[in-house]
Short mmCIF file of C-alpha atoms and ligand atoms in Angstrom, two decimals:
data_model
loop_
_atom_site.label_atom_id
_atom_site.label_comp_id
_atom_site.label_asym_id
_atom_site.label_seq_id
_atom_site.Cartn_x
_atom_site.Cartn_y
_atom_site.Cartn_z
CA MET A 18 -26.21 -8.57 -14.55
CA VAL A 19 -24.80 -7.25 -11.28
CA ASN A 20 -26.56 -8.05 -7.97
CA TYR A 21 -26.56 -5.93 -4.98
CA ILE A 22 -27.40 -7.58 -1.63
CA GLU A 23 -27.78 -6.30 1.72
CA ALA A 24 -24.66 -7.39 3.52
CA SER A 25 -25.99 -8.69 6.74
CA SER A 26 -28.25 -11.11 4.78
CA ALA A 27 -25.93 -12.50 2.41
CA PRO A 28 -23.94 -15.79 2.78
CA LEU A 29 -20.21 -15.42 4.00
CA LYS A 30 -18.78 -16.44 0.51
CA ASN A 31 -18.04 -14.67 -2.74
CA THR A 32 -21.18 -15.32 -4.78
CA GLY A 33 -20.43 -12.44 -7.28
CA ALA A 34 -23.14 -10.30 -5.60
CA ILE A 35 -21.95 -6.82 -4.27
CA ARG A 36 -22.51 -6.35 -0.67
CA LEU A 37 -24.01 -3.01 0.69
CA TYR A 38 -23.03 -2.37 4.11
CA GLY A 39 -24.67 -0.15 6.76
CA PRO A 40 -23.36 2.26 9.36
CA ASP A 41 -22.35 -0.59 11.93
CA ALA A 42 -20.19 -2.22 9.20
CA PHE A 43 -18.59 1.14 8.42
CA GLU A 44 -17.80 1.66 12.14
CA GLY A 45 -16.28 -1.93 12.11
CA MET A 46 -14.37 -1.12 9.09
CA ARG A 47 -12.93 2.12 10.48
CA ARG A 48 -11.51 0.36 13.39
CA ALA A 49 -9.93 -2.70 11.63
CA CYS A 50 -8.49 0.01 8.98
CA GLN A 51 -7.13 2.29 11.39
CA LEU A 52 -5.31 -0.55 13.31
CA THR A 53 -3.66 -1.43 9.87
CA ALA A 54 -2.94 2.28 9.29
CA ARG A 55 -1.23 2.76 12.67
CA CYS A 56 0.85 -0.55 12.08
CA LEU A 57 2.07 0.80 8.64
CA ASP A 58 2.78 4.32 10.61
CA GLU A 59 4.97 2.45 13.11
CA LEU A 60 6.80 0.67 10.43
CA ALA A 61 7.93 4.13 8.89
CA ALA A 62 10.35 4.36 11.87
CA ILE A 63 11.56 0.74 11.72
CA VAL A 64 12.29 0.18 7.98
CA LYS A 65 16.22 0.82 7.50
CA PRO A 66 19.17 -0.59 5.55
CA GLY A 67 20.03 -3.92 7.05
CA LEU A 68 16.61 -4.93 8.36
CA PRO A 69 15.40 -8.37 6.98
CA THR A 70 12.01 -8.48 5.76
CA ASP A 71 10.92 -11.12 8.06
CA ALA A 72 11.68 -8.80 10.94
CA ILE A 73 9.01 -6.63 9.45
CA ASP A 74 6.68 -9.50 9.27
CA ARG A 75 7.35 -10.36 12.87
CA PHE A 76 6.51 -6.85 14.05
CA VAL A 77 3.22 -7.06 11.95
CA PHE A 78 2.23 -10.29 13.60
CA GLU A 79 3.14 -8.94 17.21
CA TYR A 80 1.54 -5.65 16.64
CA GLY A 81 -1.82 -7.48 15.60
CA MET A 82 -1.54 -9.80 18.39
CA ASP A 83 -1.19 -6.86 20.86
CA HIS A 84 -4.31 -5.27 19.53
CA GLY A 85 -6.63 -8.29 19.10
CA ALA A 86 -6.30 -8.51 15.56
CA TYR A 87 -5.26 -11.37 13.26
CA PRO A 88 -3.27 -11.02 10.01
CA ALA A 89 -5.69 -12.10 7.19
CA THR A 90 -2.77 -13.47 5.00
CA LEU A 91 -1.74 -15.75 7.65
CA ASN A 92 -2.47 -19.28 6.22
CA TYR A 93 -4.56 -17.82 3.53
CA ARG A 94 -4.53 -20.10 0.42
CA GLY A 95 -1.17 -21.45 1.53
CA TYR A 96 0.47 -18.30 2.30
CA THR A 97 2.32 -18.34 5.61
CA LYS A 98 3.25 -14.77 6.53
CA SER A 99 1.50 -11.74 8.24
CA SER A 100 2.48 -9.38 5.39
CA CYS A 101 3.82 -9.17 1.98
CA THR A 102 7.00 -7.21 1.30
CA SER A 103 7.58 -6.37 -2.36
CA ILE A 104 11.09 -4.97 -3.04
CA ASN A 105 12.02 -3.11 -6.20
CA HIS A 106 10.90 -5.07 -9.33
CA VAL A 107 8.66 -7.28 -7.13
CA VAL A 108 5.18 -6.17 -8.14
CA CYS A 109 3.19 -7.76 -5.23
CA HIS A 110 2.92 -10.66 -3.03
CA GLY A 111 6.77 -10.75 -2.00
CA ILE A 112 7.44 -13.27 0.83
CA PRO A 113 9.26 -11.85 3.85
CA ASN A 114 12.58 -13.52 4.33
CA ASP A 115 15.86 -13.26 5.96
CA LYS A 116 17.63 -10.98 3.39
CA PRO A 117 18.52 -7.55 4.58
CA LEU A 118 17.10 -4.53 2.87
CA ARG A 119 19.64 -2.40 1.01
CA GLU A 120 20.29 1.01 0.79
CA GLY A 121 18.37 2.62 -2.19
CA ASP A 122 15.74 -0.25 -2.07
CA VAL A 123 11.90 0.77 -2.19
CA VAL A 124 9.60 -1.83 -0.58
CA ASN A 125 5.76 -2.12 -0.48
CA ILE A 126 4.37 -3.45 2.80
CA ASP A 127 1.00 -4.85 2.42
CA VAL A 128 -0.97 -5.54 5.66
CA THR A 129 -4.54 -6.84 6.39
CA TYR A 130 -5.80 -7.10 9.83
CA VAL A 131 -9.04 -8.85 10.91
CA LEU A 132 -10.50 -7.11 13.77
CA ASP A 133 -13.84 -8.17 15.20
CA GLY A 134 -14.47 -9.98 11.83
CA TRP A 135 -13.61 -6.88 9.79
CA HIS A 136 -10.74 -6.59 7.16
CA GLY A 137 -8.61 -3.69 7.09
CA ASP A 138 -6.46 -3.93 3.88
CA SER A 139 -3.79 -1.45 3.02
CA SER A 140 -0.14 -0.88 1.70
CA ARG A 141 2.36 1.72 1.24
CA MET A 142 5.76 2.08 -0.22
CA TYR A 143 8.91 2.58 1.97
CA THR A 144 12.18 4.05 1.05
CA VAL A 145 15.41 2.34 2.43
CA GLY A 146 17.94 4.97 2.99
CA THR A 147 18.32 7.38 -0.01
CA VAL A 148 16.82 6.23 -3.05
CA LYS A 149 17.33 7.36 -6.71
CA ARG A 150 15.19 10.11 -8.19
CA ALA A 151 13.66 7.74 -10.57
CA ALA A 152 12.44 5.54 -7.87
CA GLU A 153 11.01 8.58 -5.77
CA ARG A 154 9.28 9.76 -8.97
CA LEU A 155 7.64 6.43 -9.56
CA LEU A 156 6.40 6.24 -5.88
CA GLU A 157 4.95 9.79 -6.44
CA VAL A 158 3.09 8.84 -9.49
CA THR A 159 1.74 5.70 -8.00
CA TYR A 160 0.29 7.43 -4.75
CA GLU A 161 -1.21 10.30 -7.00
CA ALA A 162 -2.68 7.43 -9.32
CA LEU A 163 -4.32 5.80 -6.34
CA MET A 164 -5.77 9.16 -5.04
CA ARG A 165 -7.03 9.81 -8.52
CA GLY A 166 -8.80 6.53 -8.50
CA VAL A 167 -10.16 7.29 -4.88
CA ALA A 168 -11.37 10.72 -6.25
CA ALA A 169 -13.41 8.89 -8.87
CA VAL A 170 -15.49 7.03 -6.37
CA ARG A 171 -19.20 8.14 -5.88
CA PRO A 172 -22.74 6.57 -6.24
CA GLY A 173 -23.85 6.37 -9.68
CA ALA A 174 -20.49 6.38 -11.42
CA ARG A 175 -19.20 2.85 -12.64
CA THR A 176 -16.02 1.24 -11.26
CA GLY A 177 -14.51 1.68 -14.61
CA ALA A 178 -14.16 5.46 -13.74
CA ILE A 179 -11.66 4.40 -10.99
CA GLY A 180 -9.54 2.39 -13.58
CA GLU A 181 -9.81 5.27 -16.25
CA ALA A 182 -8.49 7.94 -13.85
CA ILE A 183 -5.52 5.71 -12.66
CA GLN A 184 -4.56 4.51 -16.21
CA THR A 185 -4.86 7.99 -17.85
CA PHE A 186 -2.63 9.51 -15.18
CA ALA A 187 -0.16 6.73 -14.95
CA GLU A 188 0.36 6.56 -18.63
CA ASN A 189 0.57 10.28 -19.07
CA GLU A 190 3.43 10.00 -16.74
CA ARG A 191 5.02 7.48 -18.97
CA CYS A 192 4.45 4.59 -16.54
CA SER A 193 2.46 1.53 -17.09
CA VAL A 194 -0.37 -0.07 -15.19
CA VAL A 195 -0.18 -3.72 -14.24
CA ARG A 196 -3.29 -5.80 -15.32
CA ASP A 197 -2.80 -9.05 -13.70
CA PHE A 198 -3.99 -8.08 -10.27
CA CYS A 199 -6.75 -5.92 -9.06
CA GLY A 200 -8.65 -4.28 -6.06
CA HIS A 201 -11.46 -5.95 -4.54
CA GLY A 202 -14.46 -5.88 -2.30
CA VAL A 203 -13.55 -6.18 1.20
CA GLY A 204 -15.47 -6.38 4.51
CA ARG A 205 -16.53 -9.51 6.22
CA LEU A 206 -14.53 -11.24 3.47
CA PHE A 207 -10.93 -10.73 2.62
CA HIS A 208 -11.38 -10.80 -1.26
CA ASP A 209 -15.09 -10.11 -2.43
CA SER A 210 -16.96 -8.89 -5.47
CA PRO A 211 -16.51 -6.46 -7.22
CA ASN A 212 -13.04 -6.56 -9.04
CA ILE A 213 -11.58 -3.16 -9.22
CA LEU A 214 -9.43 -2.81 -12.35
CA HIS A 215 -6.90 -0.14 -12.45
CA TYR A 216 -7.30 0.53 -16.05
CA GLY A 217 -10.19 0.71 -18.52
CA ARG A 218 -13.07 3.16 -19.26
CA ALA A 219 -15.60 5.01 -17.20
CA ASN A 220 -18.55 3.34 -18.82
CA GLU A 221 -17.37 -0.02 -17.89
CA GLY A 222 -18.02 -2.20 -14.64
CA PRO A 223 -20.88 -2.17 -12.07
CA GLU A 224 -22.29 1.12 -10.75
CA MET A 225 -21.05 2.03 -7.51
CA ARG A 226 -23.61 2.47 -4.79
CA GLU A 227 -23.64 3.92 -1.20
CA GLY A 228 -22.57 1.06 1.29
CA MET A 229 -20.02 -0.71 -1.05
CA ILE A 230 -16.51 -1.33 0.46
CA PHE A 231 -13.55 -2.08 -1.68
CA THR A 232 -9.93 -1.61 -2.06
CA ILE A 233 -8.02 0.22 -4.75
CA GLU A 234 -4.43 -0.61 -4.97
CA PRO A 235 -2.59 0.05 -8.42
CA MET A 236 0.42 -1.39 -9.23
CA ILE A 237 2.52 0.93 -11.49
CA ASN A 238 5.83 0.19 -13.41
CA LEU A 239 8.49 2.35 -14.82
CA GLY A 240 8.78 -0.12 -17.67
CA ARG A 241 6.35 -2.42 -19.31
CA PRO A 242 3.33 -3.67 -17.54
CA HIS A 243 3.87 -7.35 -17.96
CA VAL A 244 4.38 -9.62 -14.98
CA LYS A 245 5.48 -13.24 -13.95
CA VAL A 246 4.92 -15.39 -10.91
CA LEU A 247 8.13 -16.93 -9.51
CA ALA A 248 8.51 -20.66 -8.77
CA ASP A 249 7.40 -19.97 -4.92
CA GLY A 250 3.72 -19.53 -6.42
CA TRP A 251 3.39 -16.03 -4.98
CA THR A 252 6.18 -13.43 -5.80
CA ALA A 253 5.08 -11.54 -8.81
CA VAL A 254 7.93 -9.49 -10.70
CA THR A 255 8.12 -7.27 -13.74
CA ARG A 256 9.17 -9.29 -16.82
CA ASP A 257 11.52 -6.62 -17.88
CA ARG A 258 12.77 -6.27 -14.25
CA SER A 259 11.83 -2.54 -14.01
CA LEU A 260 10.82 -0.86 -10.93
CA SER A 261 7.27 -1.36 -9.80
CA ALA A 262 5.32 0.48 -6.94
CA GLN A 263 1.90 0.18 -5.08
CA TYR A 264 -0.19 1.78 -2.57
CA GLU A 265 -3.38 0.53 -1.34
CA HIS A 266 -6.36 2.13 0.56
CA THR A 267 -9.68 0.72 1.60
CA VAL A 268 -12.70 2.94 1.01
CA GLY A 269 -16.40 2.90 1.73
CA VAL A 270 -18.87 4.46 -0.82
CA THR A 271 -20.86 7.34 0.90
CA ALA A 272 -23.78 9.31 -0.31
CA THR A 273 -21.43 11.92 -1.83
CA GLY A 274 -18.41 10.21 -2.63
CA CYS A 275 -16.15 7.82 -0.35
CA GLU A 276 -14.62 7.49 3.01
CA ILE A 277 -10.96 6.58 3.04
CA PHE A 278 -10.85 3.97 6.06
CA THR A 279 -7.06 3.43 5.95
CA LEU A 280 -5.58 6.85 5.84
CA SER A 281 -2.64 7.55 8.14
CA PRO A 282 -3.24 9.08 11.51
CA GLY A 283 0.29 10.23 11.63
CA GLY A 284 0.22 11.85 8.19
CA LEU A 285 2.45 9.02 6.96
CA ASP A 286 0.64 8.05 3.76
CA ARG A 287 3.70 8.29 1.66
CA PRO A 288 6.56 7.57 4.08
CA GLY A 289 9.90 8.52 2.80
CA LEU A 290 8.44 11.15 0.35
CA PRO A 291 8.58 14.91 1.13
CA PRO A 292 5.16 16.00 2.54
CA LEU A 293 2.46 16.97 0.00
N1 MF3 B 14 -3.15 -7.81 0.79
C1 MF3 B 14 -3.12 -8.24 -0.47
C2 MF3 B 14 -4.30 -7.61 -1.18
O1 MF3 B 14 -4.17 -6.33 -1.31
C3 MF3 B 14 -3.48 -9.94 -0.79
C4 MF3 B 14 -2.29 -10.59 -0.22
S1 MF3 B 14 -2.71 -12.25 -0.29
C5 MF3 B 14 -1.44 -13.03 0.23
O2 MF3 B 14 -5.30 -7.90 -1.63
F1 MF3 B 14 -1.81 -14.21 0.38
F2 MF3 B 14 -0.67 -12.79 -0.70
F3 MF3 B 14 -0.90 -12.67 1.34
CO1 CO B 15 -6.23 -5.74 -1.16
CO1 CO B 16 -3.29 -5.60 0.47
#
């Protein structure tokens, strides 16, 4: 059985109940998510061959500090960086380091700012110089998969409708969907109920209701879906070393569909790709 609970009266821990947020929460989430989106916009002009990913991480930290926000990943479950930077066959949770980005790389940058207690969680793929057509195609497929998932959000439908929309599209494009990581409820907490699977069937999962807030963040591979986590305990890579991509939005369920809180104010939702 699924429980739904008015967010302001619920304890600040993940009890499995799904929080329903009101207008003030939506306003708080808009602000946190737009700060994250503006940071991701700024990074489009910064990401270049030769740049080490820890320079990206430093930018994310400083940008947060300059705008009164704290990076949620910093000291989260032993993670010590302000962002995740996942290059090429890294699926997610890549740890920024001093190695320079190389021409032809594709890198996901995932940022979560906490602003006034609200979590804004989003990630985008960035191209480093000119990338191969196969890489560009994977990025296009992954962004489209995310947006098909977003389009399935409406009260009354089940969360499985999101997964079905993503999986059907990605597999039709001869790509595969990573099963080991999922989207999540977000708001006052970084990772909350419900889990949002990026595969499955429309009749599965809890029913969506107005006031729910969660992320959709599909990881799509050119090869097989299987991943392994490296000895650092974080870095997830494709087992077959095939290219992997991810985009993430935070959305709130409205009466008629959803509001995408993390849309790019600068039209840079797909940096490095031709405009839609
Ligand atoms: N931002 C990631 C997400 O989309 C979570 C990163 S947790 C970390 O949920 F510890 F790896 F940073
Ligand atoms: Co997330
Ligand atoms: Co994220």
